[in-house]
Amino acid sequence: MSNDAPSSLRNTLLTALLALTFGFLGAAAWSYSGLADNRTRSFLLSNPDLLPQMAAAYEEQEAAKRLAKMGGEVFEEFPGVVLGNPDGKRVLVEFTDYQCPYCEASLKDVNRLVAEDPELKVVIREWPIFEGSDAASRMALAAGIQGKYPAFHDAMFKTNDIEAAAKAAGLDMAQAQADAASEAVTNEIAKNLEQARALGFTGTPAWIAGKKPIGGAVGYEKLKEALAAAADTAG
């Protein structure tokens, strides 16, 4: 290996950071000017807040690539496990856990998006990653089979009590308990875990807004913006 290798690697990394910040043409011009090392280092040290932004942009870019390889299965709901318009033309996917406070906080954003857009279909992927969440996710999927998922979903976040939420949703409890223990529900939870990992998600909530994977409780504006961008692309 030549003595120039570390310098070349450093230049490559600096150019990559510039590409995320200024675009690839700007990065190339900067790099070939011979000023990349000192000026880029100085710029990044003077603007440290850009680094997490660039890292987030990079992660979203990589997640989009992984999504493109997955096909359309992640957009297909488990029977009844959908909010908004089940036949809607615009799709928001949410990976959620009932023990996640950020998921609970995001519920108002989802409800607002649904209220504003009669064509929005929200596919919920139950992803129980917190201790004690599996039973709630199983009952939620059982509620979907009975066509009562939205009522259970809202009640579960309000009460944090499976039995109370099931009662509020009006579930046939004997049937729900049987469905919650079924192979179909077990397979759905396993599939959701596999999909979340494949997309590089590390926690809940996580989203696919249009065709854009997004991690975290990002809020109403970012979700709406991503859905609008997907609609513009489709149009």
Short mmCIF file of C-alpha atoms in Angstrom, two decimals:
data_model
loop_
_atom_site.label_atom_id
_atom_site.label_comp_id
_atom_site.label_asym_id
_atom_site.label_seq_id
_atom_site.Cartn_x
_atom_site.Cartn_y
_atom_site.Cartn_z
CA MET A 1 0.00 0.00 0.00
CA SER A 2 1.41 3.44 -0.94
CA ASN A 3 2.06 6.20 1.57
CA ASP A 4 -0.61 8.24 -0.19
CA ALA A 5 -3.40 5.80 0.74
CA PRO A 6 -4.50 7.48 4.00
CA SER A 7 -4.60 10.84 2.27
CA SER A 8 -6.61 9.41 -0.62
CA LEU A 9 -9.08 7.83 1.77
CA ARG A 10 -9.43 11.09 3.67
CA ASN A 11 -10.06 12.98 0.42
CA THR A 12 -12.68 10.44 -0.58
CA LEU A 13 -14.50 10.79 2.75
CA LEU A 14 -14.34 14.57 2.63
CA THR A 15 -15.64 14.59 -0.91
CA ALA A 16 -18.48 12.29 0.13
CA LEU A 17 -19.45 14.66 2.94
CA LEU A 18 -19.40 17.55 0.50
CA ALA A 19 -21.54 15.57 -1.91
CA LEU A 20 -24.23 15.19 0.73
CA THR A 21 -24.05 18.88 1.58
CA PHE A 22 -23.55 20.64 -1.75
CA GLY A 23 -24.32 18.03 -4.40
CA PHE A 24 -21.91 15.86 -6.33
CA LEU A 25 -20.92 18.44 -8.92
CA GLY A 26 -19.98 20.93 -6.23
CA ALA A 27 -18.06 18.26 -4.35
CA ALA A 28 -16.12 17.26 -7.42
CA ALA A 29 -15.19 20.82 -8.25
CA TRP A 30 -14.10 21.45 -4.67
CA SER A 31 -12.06 18.27 -4.53
CA TYR A 32 -10.24 18.85 -7.79
CA SER A 33 -9.40 22.40 -6.78
CA GLY A 34 -6.87 20.89 -4.36
CA LEU A 35 -8.45 22.72 -1.43
CA ALA A 36 -10.61 19.91 -0.06
CA ASP A 37 -8.53 18.89 2.96
CA ASN A 38 -8.03 22.15 4.84
CA ARG A 39 -11.09 24.08 3.75
CA THR A 40 -13.51 21.19 4.16
CA ARG A 41 -12.12 20.37 7.60
CA SER A 42 -12.39 24.01 8.61
CA PHE A 43 -15.91 24.29 7.25
CA LEU A 44 -17.15 21.15 9.02
CA LEU A 45 -15.51 22.14 12.31
CA SER A 46 -17.20 25.52 12.05
CA ASN A 47 -20.57 23.92 11.27
CA PRO A 48 -20.74 20.74 13.39
CA ASP A 49 -24.53 20.71 13.24
CA LEU A 50 -24.25 19.66 9.59
CA LEU A 51 -22.71 16.31 10.44
CA PRO A 52 -25.81 14.69 12.00
CA GLN A 53 -27.90 16.14 9.18
CA MET A 54 -25.59 14.57 6.61
CA ALA A 55 -25.58 11.28 8.48
CA ALA A 56 -29.39 11.25 8.54
CA ALA A 57 -29.52 12.07 4.83
CA TYR A 58 -27.11 9.24 4.10
CA GLU A 59 -29.16 6.76 6.15
CA GLU A 60 -32.36 7.76 4.36
CA GLN A 61 -30.62 7.37 1.00
CA GLU A 62 -29.41 3.88 1.88
CA ALA A 63 -32.84 2.89 3.26
CA ALA A 64 -34.45 4.00 -0.01
CA LYS A 65 -32.09 1.70 -1.90
CA ARG A 66 -32.99 -1.21 0.36
CA LEU A 67 -36.71 -0.48 -0.04
CA ALA A 68 -36.36 -0.56 -3.83
CA LYS A 69 -35.00 -4.11 -3.58
CA MET A 70 -37.81 -5.37 -1.33
CA GLY A 71 -40.73 -5.25 -3.72
CA GLY A 72 -44.24 -4.26 -2.73
CA GLU A 73 -45.00 -6.63 0.13
CA VAL A 74 -44.24 -4.03 2.81
CA PHE A 75 -47.12 -1.91 1.47
CA GLU A 76 -49.64 -4.78 1.76
CA GLU A 77 -51.58 -4.73 5.03
CA PHE A 78 -52.42 -7.65 7.26
CA PRO A 79 -56.21 -8.12 6.97
CA GLY A 80 -57.95 -5.09 8.46
CA VAL A 81 -54.79 -3.54 9.94
CA VAL A 82 -55.14 -0.18 8.28
CA LEU A 83 -56.15 3.35 9.20
CA GLY A 84 -57.74 5.92 6.93
CA ASN A 85 -59.08 4.82 3.56
CA PRO A 86 -58.45 1.08 2.97
CA ASP A 87 -58.64 1.74 -0.77
CA GLY A 88 -56.68 4.99 -0.71
CA LYS A 89 -54.28 5.84 -3.52
CA ARG A 90 -51.63 7.36 -1.24
CA VAL A 91 -49.93 5.06 1.27
CA LEU A 92 -48.16 5.71 4.54
CA VAL A 93 -46.60 2.70 6.30
CA GLU A 94 -45.91 2.88 10.03
CA PHE A 95 -43.92 0.41 12.12
CA THR A 96 -45.21 0.84 15.66
CA ASP A 97 -45.11 -0.50 19.23
CA TYR A 98 -47.73 0.20 21.90
CA GLN A 99 -45.09 0.64 24.60
CA CYS A 100 -43.31 3.33 22.57
CA PRO A 101 -44.07 6.86 23.84
CA TYR A 102 -42.95 8.34 20.52
CA CYS A 103 -45.47 6.17 18.69
CA GLU A 104 -48.19 7.43 21.01
CA ALA A 105 -47.08 11.02 20.40
CA SER A 106 -47.13 10.41 16.64
CA LEU A 107 -50.74 9.22 16.68
CA LYS A 108 -52.02 12.79 16.49
CA ASP A 109 -49.89 13.36 13.37
CA VAL A 110 -51.29 10.26 11.69
CA ASN A 111 -54.86 11.18 12.61
CA ARG A 112 -54.33 14.69 11.22
CA LEU A 113 -52.96 13.35 7.94
CA VAL A 114 -55.92 10.96 7.64
CA ALA A 115 -58.42 13.73 8.40
CA GLU A 116 -56.92 15.99 5.76
CA ASP A 117 -56.57 13.42 2.98
CA PRO A 118 -59.49 11.10 2.12
CA GLU A 119 -57.18 9.19 -0.22
CA LEU A 120 -54.62 8.31 2.47
CA LYS A 121 -54.22 4.67 3.45
CA VAL A 122 -52.10 4.04 6.55
CA VAL A 123 -50.71 0.50 6.67
CA ILE A 124 -49.68 -0.38 10.22
CA ARG A 125 -46.90 -2.89 10.73
CA GLU A 126 -47.03 -4.18 14.31
CA TRP A 127 -43.42 -4.33 15.50
CA PRO A 128 -43.30 -5.25 19.21
CA ILE A 129 -39.74 -4.43 20.24
CA PHE A 130 -40.36 -3.34 23.84
CA GLU A 131 -40.76 -5.81 26.68
CA GLY A 132 -44.40 -6.78 27.12
CA SER A 133 -45.48 -5.49 23.72
CA ASP A 134 -45.99 -8.82 21.97
CA ALA A 135 -49.37 -9.56 23.54
CA ALA A 136 -50.72 -6.12 22.60
CA SER A 137 -49.53 -6.46 19.01
CA ARG A 138 -51.11 -9.89 18.73
CA MET A 139 -54.45 -8.60 20.02
CA ALA A 140 -54.22 -5.67 17.62
CA LEU A 141 -53.81 -8.02 14.67
CA ALA A 142 -56.72 -10.08 15.98
CA ALA A 143 -58.78 -6.88 16.08
CA GLY A 144 -57.88 -6.35 12.43
CA ILE A 145 -59.28 -9.75 11.54
CA GLN A 146 -62.58 -8.67 13.14
CA GLY A 147 -62.53 -5.36 11.25
CA LYS A 148 -62.04 -3.34 14.45
CA TYR A 149 -58.39 -2.38 14.27
CA PRO A 150 -58.72 1.44 14.35
CA ALA A 151 -60.84 1.33 17.51
CA PHE A 152 -58.44 -1.03 19.26
CA HIS A 153 -55.38 0.94 18.10
CA ASP A 154 -56.67 4.21 19.54
CA ALA A 155 -57.95 2.61 22.76
CA MET A 156 -54.69 0.76 23.35
CA PHE A 157 -52.67 3.97 23.25
CA LYS A 158 -55.17 5.67 25.55
CA THR A 159 -55.45 2.93 28.17
CA ASN A 160 -52.26 0.87 27.79
CA ASP A 161 -54.47 -2.03 28.87
CA ILE A 162 -55.13 -4.86 26.42
CA GLU A 163 -58.37 -6.07 27.98
CA ALA A 164 -59.77 -2.56 28.32
CA ALA A 165 -58.83 -1.70 24.74
CA ALA A 166 -60.37 -4.92 23.43
CA LYS A 167 -63.58 -4.18 25.34
CA ALA A 168 -63.65 -0.60 24.05
CA ALA A 169 -63.25 -1.88 20.49
CA GLY A 170 -66.08 -4.38 20.97
CA LEU A 171 -64.05 -7.49 20.20
CA ASP A 172 -65.38 -11.02 20.40
CA MET A 173 -62.81 -11.99 23.03
CA ALA A 174 -62.91 -15.76 22.51
CA GLN A 175 -62.28 -15.34 18.79
CA ALA A 176 -59.71 -12.61 19.36
CA GLN A 177 -57.69 -14.75 21.76
CA ALA A 178 -57.71 -17.63 19.29
CA ASP A 179 -56.64 -15.37 16.44
CA ALA A 180 -53.94 -13.70 18.55
CA ALA A 181 -52.33 -17.11 19.10
CA SER A 182 -52.66 -18.15 15.46
CA GLU A 183 -49.86 -18.99 13.07
CA ALA A 184 -50.98 -16.18 10.75
CA VAL A 185 -50.43 -13.57 13.49
CA THR A 186 -47.10 -15.11 14.53
CA ASN A 187 -45.92 -15.03 10.92
CA GLU A 188 -47.02 -11.42 10.48
CA ILE A 189 -45.02 -10.22 13.49
CA ALA A 190 -41.96 -12.15 12.31
CA LYS A 191 -42.32 -10.66 8.82
CA ASN A 192 -42.59 -7.14 10.18
CA LEU A 193 -39.40 -7.64 12.18
CA GLU A 194 -37.62 -8.93 9.08
CA GLN A 195 -38.82 -5.99 6.99
CA ALA A 196 -37.81 -3.42 9.60
CA ARG A 197 -34.33 -4.90 9.82
CA ALA A 198 -34.02 -5.06 6.05
CA LEU A 199 -34.82 -1.35 5.87
CA GLY A 200 -32.24 -0.57 8.53
CA PHE A 201 -34.77 0.72 11.06
CA THR A 202 -33.50 0.62 14.64
CA GLY A 203 -36.62 1.62 16.56
CA THR A 204 -40.20 2.82 16.50
CA PRO A 205 -41.90 4.68 15.06
CA ALA A 206 -40.52 4.13 11.59
CA TRP A 207 -42.24 5.06 8.36
CA ILE A 208 -42.45 4.65 4.63
CA ALA A 209 -44.06 7.82 3.31
CA GLY A 210 -44.76 7.25 -0.34
CA LYS A 211 -41.50 5.55 -1.30
CA LYS A 212 -39.31 7.20 1.35
CA PRO A 213 -38.23 5.27 4.48
CA ILE A 214 -37.98 7.55 7.52
CA GLY A 215 -36.92 6.64 11.04
CA GLY A 216 -38.15 8.30 14.21
CA ALA A 217 -40.94 10.56 15.43
CA VAL A 218 -40.37 13.11 12.68
CA GLY A 219 -43.68 14.92 13.00
CA TYR A 220 -46.59 15.90 10.80
CA GLU A 221 -44.76 18.29 8.47
CA LYS A 222 -42.04 15.86 7.36
CA LEU A 223 -44.52 13.05 6.78
CA LYS A 224 -46.82 15.31 4.77
CA GLU A 225 -43.88 16.62 2.75
CA ALA A 226 -42.71 13.09 1.90
CA LEU A 227 -46.23 12.02 0.88
CA ALA A 228 -46.62 15.11 -1.28
CA ALA A 229 -43.25 14.47 -2.96
CA ALA A 230 -44.29 10.91 -3.75
CA ALA A 231 -47.58 12.14 -5.21
CA ASP A 232 -45.75 14.68 -7.38
CA THR A 233 -43.40 11.96 -8.66
CA ALA A 234 -46.29 9.61 -9.40
CA GLY A 235 -48.18 12.40 -11.15
#
